[in-house]
Amino acid sequence: MPVTTSRRSVKDKYVQSYPDDLSVLDEALNKGLSGSSSAVANYEDALGEWFGLSHAVAVSSGTAALTVSLAAAGVSPGDEVVMTPTAPLCTVYPIMAAGATPVFADVRSDGFGVDLGSLDKACTARTRAVIDIPMWGYPTEVDQLQAFCDDRRLPLVLDLAHSPGTTLHGESLAHYGSMSCFSTHERKPLATGEGGFILTDDSNLATVCKSYRKFGNLSGTSLGMNYKLAALPAALGLSRIRYLAEQIDQRRANARFVLERVTNPHVAELKVIDGGEPNYYSLLLRLNFSDNDAFIDYLDERGIPSDIKRYGCRCLYEFPAVSSYRSDCSRSAELLASITTLPVHGGVTQADLEYLVEVVNSYEGG
Ligand SMILES: *Cc1c(COP(=O)(O)O)cnc(C)c1O
């Protein structure tokens, strides 16, 4: 079927301003600008409530959230941290910056969850933490992973930067980790420009995280850095979180619209695990063409961006900066070579959605 619609350009991110942004910023300006402002504490309360966890610690970025979590988990130079290589560079750099060694375990065959056999082989006496990274908002088997980590008394850090609103058995994925890390960078579902936060139900870990982000409370007894979130992004976050559930519903509806209409036999949604529900940060298609990159290029040439192309996604140890931690995770490589993302965020219009379907279905490669 030829593409009849004229060429469109589908936005790869949704930068939105909200009617109350200026008023909440104005109010926050009068309460102080630093991380000690009541705007930050109020934002943390709202985060804990939204996700259903007892403690939220706001920090300056998702990277800061990972850095602080690793410190709270006791990760020190020479320790090992196990993760899958399908994550972004943003997840592995904090491990390396802590002087620890990233050790890669392979994914399962049908998604981004870590294979427990591969994880077991990757764990040594030096393993100090495990990081799981559900990609593009698709849930992973964090329940099984938590049981694995509990057995071995290993902290489980979840990098949920893509996954606010993603659930397993009706609960936020954050419910399953020792600590869960989020980013509120402009591209993420809850956007404050730059920013991040940690969620935990463990009050000791929350105390350590809060201390570490603030120079160890300047007591001089334990190391810390400054990773506090400033008051203005916190005020934006506090205001914008009220729209988050509705926006995730919109993403889910958009994904459904596309999936119900895609008829190209070489594409299917990535398998959603039993009991899980993605937030549709992106819609993930599993591709089965003789040349998957040619399909991704075809979409790209028609104004439909893919994160796979944009970030040059490959196993992390294939990047020069990470190559000294090379491993052989063949299923991870296969997975990254056989998927693409489709934008379904709130900035994608109904006409865009119809266009997406039309372009996917019009591709004639096999
Ligand atoms: C965005 C992102 C980060 C880093 O967050 P920043 O706020 O940009 O520092 C970490 N991990 C994942 C999976 C991300 O998508």
Coordinates of N, CA and C in Angstrom, one line a residue, residues 28 81 89 92 230 250 252 276-277 327 346 352 358:
A28 N 7.4 29.5 44.5 CA 8.7 28.9 45.1 C 9.8 29.9 45.2
V81 N 29.5 -4.4 40.3 CA 28.1 -4.2 40.2 C 27.6 -4.8 38.9
L89 N 24.3 4.4 28.3 CA 25.6 4.8 28.9 C 25.4 5.5 30.3
V92 N 25.8 3.0 33.3 CA 27.0 2.4 33.6 C 28.1 3.4 34.1
A230 N 17.5 21.6 43.2 CA 17.1 23.0 43.5 C 15.6 23.2 43.7
Q250 N -2.8 8.4 28.3 CA -2.7 8.8 26.9 C -1.7 8.0 26.1
R252 N -0.7 5.0 26.7 CA -1.2 3.7 26.6 C -2.3 3.6 25.5
G276 N 2.4 -7.6 33.8 CA 3.1 -6.3 33.7 C 2.3 -5.4 32.8
E277 N 2.5 -4.1 33.0 CA 1.9 -3.1 32.1 C 2.9 -2.0 31.9
S327 N 32.1 -8.3 27.6 CA 31.5 -9.5 28.0 C 31.0 -10.1 26.7
G346 N 2.4 12.2 24.5 CA 1.2 13.1 24.4 C 1.3 14.1 23.3
D352 N -0.7 12.0 13.4 CA 0.6 11.4 13.5 C 0.5 9.9 13.7
E358 N 0.4 3.9 8.9 CA 0.5 3.8 7.4 C 1.9 3.6 6.9

